[in-house]
mmCIF file of C-alpha atoms in Angstrom:
data_model
loop_
_atom_site.group_PDB
_atom_site.id
_atom_site.type_symbol
_atom_site.label_atom_id
_atom_site.label_comp_id
_atom_site.label_asym_id
_atom_site.label_seq_id
_atom_site.Cartn_x
_atom_site.Cartn_y
_atom_site.Cartn_z
ATOM 1 C CA MET B 1 22.112 10.144 118.021
ATOM 2 C CA THR B 2 25.905 8.948 116.972
ATOM 3 C CA GLU B 3 26.363 12.101 115.544
ATOM 4 C CA SER B 4 24.891 14.068 118.443
ATOM 5 C CA ARG B 5 27.271 12.265 120.287
ATOM 6 C CA ARG B 6 30.444 12.393 118.983
ATOM 7 C CA GLY B 7 30.297 16.201 117.468
ATOM 8 C CA ARG B 8 28.143 19.551 118.349
ATOM 9 C CA PRO B 9 29.133 19.772 121.755
ATOM 10 C CA ARG B 10 26.559 22.591 122.698
ATOM 11 C CA ASP B 11 23.603 21.030 120.692
ATOM 12 C CA THR B 12 23.579 18.066 123.435
ATOM 13 C CA ASP B 13 21.376 18.493 125.903
ATOM 14 C CA ILE B 14 21.175 18.405 129.307
ATOM 15 C CA ASP B 15 20.636 14.575 130.164
ATOM 16 C CA GLU B 16 22.966 13.733 127.108
ATOM 17 C CA ARG B 17 26.050 15.854 128.868
ATOM 18 C CA VAL B 18 24.680 14.630 132.207
ATOM 19 C CA LEU B 19 24.761 10.939 131.521
ATOM 20 C CA ARG B 20 28.395 11.011 129.415
ATOM 21 C CA ALA B 21 29.968 12.635 132.857
ATOM 22 C CA ALA B 22 28.241 9.667 134.895
ATOM 23 C CA THR B 23 29.255 6.941 132.729
ATOM 24 C CA ALA B 24 32.586 8.058 132.433
ATOM 25 C CA MET B 25 33.007 8.520 136.318
ATOM 26 C CA LEU B 26 31.101 5.441 136.800
ATOM 27 C CA LEU B 27 33.871 2.962 134.656
ATOM 28 C CA GLU B 28 36.779 5.531 136.075
ATOM 29 C CA HIS B 29 36.212 5.105 139.812
ATOM 30 C CA GLY B 30 33.620 2.163 139.956
ATOM 31 C CA TYR B 31 30.229 2.383 141.891
ATOM 32 C CA ALA B 32 31.823 3.568 145.407
ATOM 33 C CA GLY B 33 33.678 6.529 143.231
ATOM 34 C CA LEU B 34 30.790 8.031 141.465
ATOM 35 C CA SER B 35 29.210 11.420 143.105
ATOM 36 C CA PRO B 36 26.542 13.047 141.566
ATOM 37 C CA ASN B 37 27.788 16.183 142.702
ATOM 38 C CA GLU B 38 30.222 15.715 140.595
ATOM 39 C CA VAL B 39 28.742 14.669 137.676
ATOM 40 C CA ALA B 40 26.902 17.425 138.018
ATOM 41 C CA GLU B 41 29.704 19.808 138.362
ATOM 42 C CA ARG B 42 31.413 18.388 134.839
ATOM 43 C CA ALA B 43 28.706 18.069 133.078
ATOM 44 C CA GLY B 44 27.638 21.815 133.826
ATOM 45 C CA VAL B 45 24.567 21.788 135.382
ATOM 46 C CA ALA B 46 23.010 22.808 138.456
ATOM 47 C CA LYS B 47 22.810 20.007 140.792
ATOM 48 C CA THR B 48 19.098 20.814 141.905
ATOM 49 C CA THR B 49 18.803 20.064 137.591
ATOM 50 C CA LEU B 50 20.155 16.268 138.342
ATOM 51 C CA TYR B 51 18.787 15.612 141.111
ATOM 52 C CA ARG B 52 15.008 16.359 139.602
ATOM 53 C CA ARG B 53 15.853 14.280 137.107
ATOM 54 C CA TRP B 54 18.134 11.189 138.502
ATOM 55 C CA PRO B 55 17.048 11.782 142.850
ATOM 56 C CA THR B 56 19.637 9.371 144.029
ATOM 57 C CA LYS B 57 22.760 8.027 143.307
ATOM 58 C CA ASP B 58 21.290 4.514 142.039
ATOM 59 C CA HIS B 59 19.135 6.414 139.341
ATOM 60 C CA LEU B 60 21.736 7.807 137.904
ATOM 61 C CA ALA B 61 23.771 4.559 137.795
ATOM 62 C CA ILE B 62 20.044 2.687 136.159
ATOM 63 C CA ALA B 63 20.683 5.609 133.435
ATOM 64 C CA VAL B 64 24.199 4.728 133.111
ATOM 65 C CA VAL B 65 23.427 1.478 132.261
ATOM 66 C CA ALA B 66 20.526 1.659 130.012
ATOM 67 C CA ARG B 67 22.354 4.466 128.108
ATOM 68 C CA LEU B 68 25.314 1.618 127.599
ATOM 69 C CA GLN B 69 23.142 -1.017 126.925
ATOM 70 C CA GLU B 70 21.582 0.914 123.663
ATOM 71 C CA ASP B 71 25.110 0.451 122.076
ATOM 72 C CA ASP B 72 25.229 -3.160 122.423
ATOM 73 C CA GLU B 73 23.092 -3.222 119.209
ATOM 74 C CA ILE B 74 21.552 -6.440 117.488
ATOM 75 C CA THR B 75 22.372 -7.665 114.230
ATOM 76 C CA ASP B 76 20.297 -9.634 111.893
ATOM 77 C CA THR B 77 21.927 -12.096 109.179
ATOM 78 C CA GLY B 78 19.994 -14.429 108.584
ATOM 79 C CA ASP B 79 22.526 -16.337 110.685
ATOM 80 C CA ILE B 80 21.314 -16.946 113.747
ATOM 81 C CA ARG B 81 24.530 -18.663 115.500
ATOM 82 C CA ARG B 82 26.162 -15.914 113.898
ATOM 83 C CA ASP B 83 24.373 -13.153 115.690
ATOM 84 C CA LEU B 84 23.983 -14.705 119.116
ATOM 85 C CA THR B 85 27.567 -14.960 119.237
ATOM 86 C CA GLY B 86 27.270 -11.669 118.286
ATOM 87 C CA TYR B 87 25.232 -10.464 120.411
ATOM 88 C CA MET B 88 26.400 -12.454 123.207
ATOM 89 C CA VAL B 89 30.039 -10.602 122.811
ATOM 90 C CA LYS B 90 29.186 -7.662 123.533
ATOM 91 C CA ILE B 91 27.022 -8.344 126.245
ATOM 92 C CA ALA B 92 29.689 -9.901 127.871
ATOM 93 C CA ALA B 93 32.391 -7.025 127.059
ATOM 94 C CA ALA B 94 29.698 -5.008 128.745
ATOM 95 C CA LEU B 95 30.349 -6.853 131.546
ATOM 96 C CA GLU B 96 33.593 -7.282 131.752
ATOM 97 C CA ARG B 97 33.675 -3.694 131.681
ATOM 98 C CA MET B 98 31.595 -3.478 134.714
ATOM 99 C CA ARG B 99 33.023 -5.763 136.585
ATOM 100 C CA SER B 100 36.431 -3.856 136.458
ATOM 101 C CA ALA B 101 35.552 -0.326 136.719
ATOM 102 C CA GLY B 102 36.825 1.884 139.288
ATOM 103 C CA ARG B 103 39.838 -1.572 139.397
ATOM 104 C CA PRO B 104 43.442 -1.069 138.285
ATOM 105 C CA ALA B 105 43.860 -1.896 134.370
ATOM 106 C CA GLY B 106 45.207 -5.303 134.242
ATOM 107 C CA ASP B 107 43.787 -6.164 137.225
ATOM 108 C CA HIS B 108 41.871 -9.838 136.755
ATOM 109 C CA ASP B 109 40.184 -9.685 140.290
ATOM 110 C CA ALA B 110 36.793 -11.867 140.627
ATOM 111 C CA SER B 111 34.908 -9.444 142.000
ATOM 112 C CA ALA B 112 31.489 -8.498 140.394
ATOM 113 C CA GLY B 113 31.851 -4.725 141.582
ATOM 114 C CA VAL B 114 30.017 -2.593 139.561
ATOM 115 C CA VAL B 115 27.012 -5.455 138.350
ATOM 116 C CA ALA B 116 26.810 -6.806 141.781
ATOM 117 C CA GLU B 117 25.782 -3.192 143.190
ATOM 118 C CA LEU B 118 23.845 -2.371 140.487
ATOM 119 C CA VAL B 119 21.789 -5.446 141.361
ATOM 120 C CA ALA B 120 21.983 -4.715 145.449
ATOM 121 C CA ALA B 121 20.341 -1.077 144.655
ATOM 122 C CA GLY B 122 17.784 -2.935 142.900
ATOM 123 C CA ALA B 123 16.843 -5.317 145.595
ATOM 124 C CA ARG B 124 16.724 -2.307 147.605
ATOM 125 C CA HIS B 125 14.762 0.274 146.468
ATOM 126 C CA ASP B 126 12.015 -0.957 144.533
ATOM 127 C CA ASP B 127 11.368 1.740 142.073
ATOM 128 C CA ILE B 128 15.302 0.867 140.973
ATOM 129 C CA GLY B 129 14.401 -2.750 140.894
ATOM 130 C CA ARG B 130 11.552 -1.407 138.226
ATOM 131 C CA LEU B 131 13.097 0.360 136.477
ATOM 132 C CA GLY B 132 16.587 -2.070 136.322
ATOM 133 C CA ARG B 133 13.450 -5.070 134.964
ATOM 134 C CA GLU B 134 12.430 -2.167 132.672
ATOM 135 C CA VAL B 135 15.807 -1.634 130.804
ATOM 136 C CA PHE B 136 16.429 -5.114 130.466
ATOM 137 C CA ALA B 137 12.516 -5.654 129.216
ATOM 138 C CA ARG B 138 13.235 -3.275 126.472
ATOM 139 C CA ARG B 139 16.675 -4.497 125.361
ATOM 140 C CA ASN B 140 15.574 -8.763 125.604
ATOM 141 C CA ALA B 141 12.866 -7.811 123.084
ATOM 142 C CA LEU B 142 14.987 -6.827 120.840
ATOM 143 C CA ALA B 143 16.914 -10.425 121.126
ATOM 144 C CA LEU B 144 13.472 -12.703 121.524
ATOM 145 C CA ALA B 145 12.403 -11.228 118.343
ATOM 146 C CA LEU B 146 16.171 -12.059 116.299
ATOM 147 C CA ILE B 147 15.437 -15.708 118.110
ATOM 148 C CA THR B 148 11.729 -15.394 117.218
ATOM 149 C CA ARG B 149 12.372 -14.579 113.560
ATOM 150 C CA ALA B 150 14.874 -17.394 112.783
ATOM 151 C CA ARG B 151 12.400 -20.494 114.567
ATOM 152 C CA GLU B 152 10.201 -19.200 111.844
ATOM 153 C CA ARG B 153 12.813 -19.519 109.496
ATOM 154 C CA GLY B 154 13.000 -22.524 110.253
ATOM 155 C CA GLU B 155 16.382 -22.200 111.805
ATOM 156 C CA LEU B 156 15.649 -23.095 115.108
ATOM 157 C CA ARG B 157 13.027 -25.626 116.241
ATOM 158 C CA PRO B 158 9.425 -24.756 116.179
ATOM 159 C CA GLY B 159 8.598 -25.046 119.916
ATOM 160 C CA LEU B 160 11.294 -23.602 121.436
ATOM 161 C CA ASP B 161 10.590 -20.958 123.997
ATOM 162 C CA PRO B 162 12.802 -17.863 123.020
ATOM 163 C CA VAL B 163 12.734 -17.112 126.667
ATOM 164 C CA VAL B 164 14.067 -20.026 127.957
ATOM 165 C CA LEU B 165 17.215 -19.796 125.091
ATOM 166 C CA LEU B 166 18.232 -16.195 125.792
ATOM 167 C CA ASP B 167 17.739 -17.331 129.609
ATOM 168 C CA GLN B 168 20.245 -19.680 129.343
ATOM 169 C CA LEU B 169 22.689 -17.866 126.856
ATOM 170 C CA ALA B 170 22.182 -14.133 129.034
ATOM 171 C CA GLY B 171 22.188 -15.971 132.278
ATOM 172 C CA ALA B 172 25.579 -18.246 131.644
ATOM 173 C CA LEU B 173 27.280 -14.947 131.283
ATOM 174 C CA TYR B 174 25.923 -13.209 134.452
ATOM 175 C CA TYR B 175 26.463 -16.327 136.271
ATOM 176 C CA ARG B 176 29.954 -15.854 135.725
ATOM 177 C CA VAL B 177 30.435 -12.284 136.424
ATOM 178 C CA LEU B 178 27.930 -12.445 139.708
ATOM 179 C CA ILE B 179 28.231 -16.036 141.177
ATOM 180 C CA THR B 180 31.336 -18.372 139.757
ATOM 181 C CA GLY B 181 33.505 -15.235 139.031
ATOM 182 C CA ALA B 182 34.746 -16.668 136.254
ATOM 183 C CA PRO B 183 35.690 -15.468 132.859
ATOM 184 C CA VAL B 184 33.546 -13.954 130.404
ATOM 185 C CA ASP B 185 35.722 -13.997 127.095
ATOM 186 C CA ARG B 186 34.902 -14.354 123.360
ATOM 187 C CA ALA B 187 36.113 -18.309 123.201
ATOM 188 C CA TYR B 188 33.820 -19.331 126.240
ATOM 189 C CA THR B 189 31.041 -17.195 124.438
ATOM 190 C CA GLU B 190 31.658 -18.799 121.440
ATOM 191 C CA ARG B 191 31.401 -22.184 122.711
ATOM 192 C CA LEU B 192 28.221 -21.417 124.976
ATOM 193 C CA VAL B 193 26.233 -20.663 122.274
ATOM 194 C CA ALA B 194 27.322 -24.004 120.062
ATOM 195 C CA THR B 195 26.078 -25.693 123.097
ATOM 196 C CA ALA B 196 22.882 -24.379 123.509
ATOM 197 C CA LEU B 197 21.589 -24.399 119.433
ATOM 198 C CA ASP B 198 23.656 -27.598 119.501
ATOM 199 C CA GLY B 199 21.883 -29.268 123.142
ATOM 200 C CA ALA B 200 23.924 -31.445 125.119
ATOM 201 C CA ARG B 201 22.294 -34.997 124.819
ATOM 202 C CA ASN B 202 24.437 -36.800 122.646
ATOM 203 C CA MET C 1 24.300 -34.922 160.498
ATOM 204 C CA THR C 2 20.202 -34.805 159.961
ATOM 205 C CA GLU C 3 19.911 -36.739 163.894
ATOM 206 C CA SER C 4 22.287 -34.328 164.980
ATOM 207 C CA ARG C 5 20.257 -31.620 163.826
ATOM 208 C CA ARG C 6 16.640 -32.550 164.718
ATOM 209 C CA GLY C 7 16.954 -34.574 167.490
ATOM 210 C CA ARG C 8 19.078 -34.340 171.048
ATOM 211 C CA PRO C 9 19.630 -30.666 171.070
ATOM 212 C CA ARG C 10 21.679 -30.506 174.333
ATOM 213 C CA ASP C 11 24.279 -32.043 171.941
ATOM 214 C CA THR C 12 24.916 -30.002 168.609
ATOM 215 C CA ASP C 13 27.632 -27.946 169.024
ATOM 216 C CA ILE C 14 27.926 -23.608 169.007
ATOM 217 C CA ASP C 15 28.259 -23.378 165.591
ATOM 218 C CA GLU C 16 24.858 -25.756 164.706
ATOM 219 C CA ARG C 17 23.177 -23.294 167.116
ATOM 220 C CA VAL C 18 24.132 -20.165 165.780
ATOM 221 C CA LEU C 19 23.855 -21.525 162.110
ATOM 222 C CA ARG C 20 19.488 -22.536 162.736
ATOM 223 C CA ALA C 21 19.206 -19.456 164.507
ATOM 224 C CA ALA C 22 20.353 -17.571 161.402
ATOM 225 C CA THR C 23 19.005 -19.335 159.068
ATOM 226 C CA ALA C 24 15.872 -19.133 160.627
ATOM 227 C CA MET C 25 16.372 -15.360 161.495
ATOM 228 C CA LEU C 26 17.270 -14.194 157.670
ATOM 229 C CA LEU C 27 14.446 -16.404 156.023
ATOM 230 C CA GLU C 28 11.604 -14.732 158.224
ATOM 231 C CA HIS C 29 13.030 -10.954 158.596
ATOM 232 C CA GLY C 30 15.330 -10.888 155.204
ATOM 233 C CA TYR C 31 18.733 -9.544 154.969
ATOM 234 C CA ALA C 32 17.896 -6.217 156.857
ATOM 235 C CA GLY C 33 16.300 -7.826 159.974
ATOM 236 C CA LEU C 34 19.590 -10.450 160.588
ATOM 237 C CA SER C 35 21.380 -9.647 163.673
ATOM 238 C CA PRO C 36 24.404 -11.194 164.849
ATOM 239 C CA ASN C 37 23.391 -10.425 168.406
ATOM 240 C CA GLU C 38 20.147 -10.784 168.657
ATOM 241 C CA VAL C 39 20.658 -14.840 166.855
ATOM 242 C CA ALA C 40 23.833 -15.463 170.193
ATOM 243 C CA GLU C 41 21.105 -14.298 172.248
ATOM 244 C CA ARG C 42 18.467 -17.053 170.368
ATOM 245 C CA ALA C 43 21.509 -19.205 170.225
ATOM 246 C CA GLY C 44 22.354 -18.957 173.721
ATOM 247 C CA VAL C 45 26.002 -17.875 172.701
ATOM 248 C CA ALA C 46 28.396 -15.370 173.911
ATOM 249 C CA LYS C 47 28.645 -12.237 171.231
ATOM 250 C CA THR C 48 32.342 -12.203 171.376
ATOM 251 C CA THR C 49 32.005 -16.162 170.294
ATOM 252 C CA LEU C 50 30.011 -15.465 167.113
ATOM 253 C CA TYR C 51 31.754 -12.952 166.358
ATOM 254 C CA ARG C 52 34.851 -14.766 166.246
ATOM 255 C CA ARG C 53 33.978 -16.964 163.900
ATOM 256 C CA TRP C 54 32.382 -14.824 161.730
ATOM 257 C CA PRO C 55 33.075 -10.977 162.294
ATOM 258 C CA THR C 56 30.051 -9.579 160.069
ATOM 259 C CA LYS C 57 26.788 -9.676 159.195
ATOM 260 C CA ASP C 58 27.918 -10.891 155.689
ATOM 261 C CA HIS C 59 30.325 -13.740 157.258
ATOM 262 C CA LEU C 60 27.249 -14.948 159.533
ATOM 263 C CA ALA C 61 25.005 -14.869 156.347
ATOM 264 C CA ILE C 62 27.673 -16.798 153.652
ATOM 265 C CA ALA C 63 27.437 -19.632 156.059
ATOM 266 C CA VAL C 64 23.596 -19.618 156.002
ATOM 267 C CA VAL C 65 24.016 -20.267 152.304
ATOM 268 C CA ALA C 66 26.512 -22.767 152.557
ATOM 269 C CA ARG C 67 24.305 -24.616 155.227
ATOM 270 C CA LEU C 68 21.144 -24.182 152.993
ATOM 271 C CA GLN C 69 23.017 -25.547 150.059
ATOM 272 C CA GLU C 70 23.912 -28.460 151.843
ATOM 273 C CA ASP C 71 20.094 -29.507 151.755
ATOM 274 C CA ASP C 72 20.519 -29.662 147.859
ATOM 275 C CA GLU C 73 21.404 -32.280 147.605
ATOM 276 C CA ILE C 74 22.364 -34.035 144.052
ATOM 277 C CA THR C 75 20.955 -37.370 143.101
ATOM 278 C CA ASP C 76 22.420 -40.284 140.160
ATOM 279 C CA THR C 77 19.960 -42.102 139.227
ATOM 280 C CA GLY C 78 21.802 -42.883 135.854
ATOM 281 C CA ASP C 79 18.911 -40.570 133.577
ATOM 282 C CA ILE C 80 20.626 -37.195 133.369
ATOM 283 C CA ARG C 81 17.580 -35.302 132.337
ATOM 284 C CA ARG C 82 15.505 -36.514 135.573
ATOM 285 C CA ASP C 83 18.493 -35.993 137.449
ATOM 286 C CA LEU C 84 19.195 -32.707 136.410
ATOM 287 C CA THR C 85 15.893 -30.643 136.155
ATOM 288 C CA GLY C 86 15.466 -32.968 140.477
ATOM 289 C CA TYR C 87 18.935 -30.983 141.380
ATOM 290 C CA MET C 88 17.971 -27.448 139.064
ATOM 291 C CA VAL C 89 14.454 -27.480 140.967
ATOM 292 C CA LYS C 90 15.546 -27.219 144.076
ATOM 293 C CA ILE C 91 18.306 -24.697 143.403
ATOM 294 C CA ALA C 92 15.210 -22.662 141.791
ATOM 295 C CA ALA C 93 13.207 -23.503 144.915
ATOM 296 C CA ALA C 94 15.636 -22.208 147.389
ATOM 297 C CA LEU C 95 16.495 -18.943 144.974
ATOM 298 C CA GLU C 96 12.883 -18.425 145.425
ATOM 299 C CA ARG C 97 12.697 -18.800 149.307
ATOM 300 C CA MET C 98 15.754 -16.370 149.923
ATOM 301 C CA ARG C 99 14.375 -14.107 146.792
ATOM 302 C CA SER C 100 10.875 -13.739 149.261
ATOM 303 C CA ALA C 101 12.723 -14.052 152.330
ATOM 304 C CA GLY C 102 11.384 -10.713 155.215
ATOM 305 C CA ARG C 103 8.255 -10.610 152.244
ATOM 306 C CA PRO C 104 4.946 -11.218 153.827
ATOM 307 C CA ALA C 105 4.018 -14.810 152.461
ATOM 308 C CA GLY C 106 1.908 -15.067 148.545
ATOM 309 C CA ASP C 107 3.594 -11.574 148.319
ATOM 310 C CA HIS C 108 4.551 -11.975 144.677
ATOM 311 C CA ASP C 109 7.388 -8.607 144.092
ATOM 312 C CA ALA C 110 9.756 -9.220 141.616
ATOM 313 C CA SER C 111 12.999 -8.007 143.272
ATOM 314 C CA ALA C 112 15.566 -10.490 144.202
ATOM 315 C CA GLY C 113 15.872 -8.992 147.586
ATOM 316 C CA VAL C 114 18.448 -11.566 150.038
ATOM 317 C CA VAL C 115 19.445 -13.472 146.728
ATOM 318 C CA ALA C 116 21.009 -9.984 145.122
ATOM 319 C CA GLU C 117 22.212 -8.728 148.997
ATOM 320 C CA LEU C 118 24.453 -11.568 148.976
ATOM 321 C CA VAL C 119 26.208 -10.919 145.833
ATOM 322 C CA ALA C 120 26.771 -7.299 146.987
ATOM 323 C CA ALA C 121 28.260 -8.370 150.114
ATOM 324 C CA GLY C 122 30.528 -10.620 147.944
ATOM 325 C CA ALA C 123 31.484 -7.325 145.353
ATOM 326 C CA ARG C 124 32.264 -5.260 148.401
ATOM 327 C CA HIS C 125 34.043 -6.933 150.581
ATOM 328 C CA ASP C 126 37.189 -9.433 149.115
ATOM 329 C CA ASP C 127 37.070 -12.015 151.389
ATOM 330 C CA ILE C 128 33.158 -12.416 151.487
ATOM 331 C CA GLY C 129 33.260 -12.879 147.603
ATOM 332 C CA ARG C 130 35.876 -15.866 147.885
ATOM 333 C CA LEU C 131 34.175 -17.630 150.731
ATOM 334 C CA GLY C 132 31.141 -17.151 148.367
ATOM 335 C CA ARG C 133 32.692 -18.666 145.153
ATOM 336 C CA GLU C 134 34.353 -21.237 147.283
ATOM 337 C CA VAL C 135 30.761 -22.267 149.065
ATOM 338 C CA PHE C 136 30.059 -22.190 145.040
ATOM 339 C CA ALA C 137 33.120 -23.999 143.547
ATOM 340 C CA ARG C 138 32.111 -26.400 146.130
ATOM 341 C CA ARG C 139 28.703 -27.432 145.511
ATOM 342 C CA ASN C 140 29.111 -26.719 141.514
ATOM 343 C CA ALA C 141 31.602 -29.661 142.075
ATOM 344 C CA LEU C 142 29.210 -32.557 143.177
ATOM 345 C CA ALA C 143 26.434 -31.074 139.529
ATOM 346 C CA LEU C 144 30.018 -31.509 137.207
ATOM 347 C CA ALA C 145 30.786 -34.935 138.333
ATOM 348 C CA LEU C 146 27.084 -35.712 137.870
ATOM 349 C CA ILE C 147 27.777 -34.099 134.736
ATOM 350 C CA THR C 148 30.565 -35.659 133.397
ATOM 351 C CA ARG C 149 29.627 -39.345 134.510
ATOM 352 C CA ALA C 150 26.384 -39.037 131.909
ATOM 353 C CA ARG C 151 28.727 -37.660 129.193
ATOM 354 C CA GLU C 152 31.127 -40.749 130.210
ATOM 355 C CA ARG C 153 28.092 -43.365 129.774
ATOM 356 C CA GLY C 154 27.248 -41.516 126.202
ATOM 357 C CA GLU C 155 24.119 -39.304 127.280
ATOM 358 C CA LEU C 156 26.005 -36.505 126.605
ATOM 359 C CA ARG C 157 27.924 -35.475 123.758
ATOM 360 C CA PRO C 158 31.270 -35.911 124.132
ATOM 361 C CA GLY C 159 32.932 -32.921 123.225
ATOM 362 C CA LEU C 160 30.482 -30.945 126.246
ATOM 363 C CA ASP C 161 31.764 -28.836 128.436
ATOM 364 C CA PRO C 162 30.365 -29.954 131.643
ATOM 365 C CA VAL C 163 31.260 -26.188 133.345
ATOM 366 C CA VAL C 164 29.223 -24.949 130.127
ATOM 367 C CA LEU C 165 25.838 -27.062 130.585
ATOM 368 C CA LEU C 166 25.514 -26.160 134.623
ATOM 369 C CA ASP C 167 26.292 -22.405 133.371
ATOM 370 C CA GLN C 168 23.545 -22.383 131.055
ATOM 371 C CA LEU C 169 21.044 -24.291 133.768
ATOM 372 C CA ALA C 170 22.298 -22.772 137.459
ATOM 373 C CA GLY C 171 22.915 -19.307 135.225
ATOM 374 C CA ALA C 172 18.886 -19.312 133.830
ATOM 375 C CA LEU C 173 17.594 -19.577 136.889
ATOM 376 C CA TYR C 174 19.967 -16.867 138.584
ATOM 377 C CA TYR C 175 19.579 -14.325 135.689
ATOM 378 C CA ARG C 176 15.274 -14.753 136.187
ATOM 379 C CA VAL C 177 15.964 -13.633 140.036
ATOM 380 C CA LEU C 178 18.301 -11.470 139.741
ATOM 381 C CA ILE C 179 17.768 -8.962 136.831
ATOM 382 C CA THR C 180 14.318 -9.914 134.880
ATOM 383 C CA GLY C 181 12.579 -10.583 138.412
ATOM 384 C CA ALA C 182 11.205 -13.087 136.381
ATOM 385 C CA PRO C 183 9.381 -16.504 138.310
ATOM 386 C CA VAL C 184 11.627 -19.643 138.015
ATOM 387 C CA ASP C 185 8.999 -22.393 138.605
ATOM 388 C CA ARG C 186 8.845 -26.071 138.325
ATOM 389 C CA ALA C 187 6.748 -26.124 134.635
ATOM 390 C CA TYR C 188 9.895 -23.520 133.322
ATOM 391 C CA THR C 189 12.766 -25.191 135.387
ATOM 392 C CA GLU C 190 11.500 -28.589 132.708
ATOM 393 C CA ARG C 191 11.545 -26.552 130.184
ATOM 394 C CA LEU C 192 14.831 -25.628 130.430
ATOM 395 C CA VAL C 193 16.769 -28.472 131.312
ATOM 396 C CA ALA C 194 14.874 -30.270 128.385
ATOM 397 C CA THR C 195 15.802 -27.544 125.867
ATOM 398 C CA ALA C 196 19.543 -27.704 127.206
ATOM 399 C CA LEU C 197 19.503 -31.191 126.427
ATOM 400 C CA ASP C 198 18.082 -31.145 123.080
ATOM 401 C CA GLY C 199 19.186 -27.892 121.769
ATOM 402 C CA ALA C 200 17.621 -25.198 119.939
ATOM 403 C CA ARG C 201 18.722 -26.021 116.446
ATOM 404 C CA ASN C 202 16.108 -27.422 114.084
#
């Protein structure tokens, strides 16, 4: 995968060329600046080919998110604190990148940007919503497996519900980006994982 | 406040009449079905009066959310597990109500509905985003004070960051409604508070 992305551009397939162009355009110009027609042109693909595969701009945007999430790999070192921190730092970085897409560099606007536009697209169109939930279910399955393994080897409480722990961690990051507008930097993310693992109770 | 809302309709002021009509309309018909013109008519208020106070539909919708949040009172019984559970159950119920607004009763669609539309409105319009963040900052200040008092009386760890705990709890609920589409019922909410307080670590 990595090889076909970086080298040999003539061998990459149409999907990959379109998604690469769409990703660049979304991150550079934001949601309002993503144009399927221009993506087709940049990717050297017929518009009809693009629209057959991604009927609307929203479908294309969700596909970009799914592709970006493939880069957020999960590492299992056997130390759940370290692994969860590493993974959450990746999610936080991806959220910050999507939030600030299309805005000038160094702009510290608290707006949720593209993240919010995608959430709204999912609420407006049933099929986009379903696609988005499938993308997250696939990604979250890997994190849930990581948490389950840590529970099985005794690092986590036997009765812990992996879904609740993942909701607490990922949820806090999304809540800050989408609702309160607070930053999600590495220091915050480390504090978040430590608090979830150690508990708030004295 | 409660008295002027329930009784003496002639004495209630214009704001209250408009917001009551807008709340009913939003919950009944959803975001797409909220019409400022029709709200003005139902409230018996001139359109110009309504638009002077709430220039767009988004401004009106944010005001409805702010008003609904006033109903989510925080009770401080001195037992933080009980108080956080009670408060989070209220937030979860409000989210479920907003998510299903405008849909037939008994519809268990996982879509984030009005919640997502509001988040997107905040991302599209800077002033709406700012207003939304102010509404949440005001509400969250009360929850943060509750958590801080529990920390001071020794129920919570001395080094606990109240913001992190609140992000974990509220964040998990918003994440399920906005991203994964999972339900936020009382059983889930109780498990969430227990896990955050006790910690995931064995």
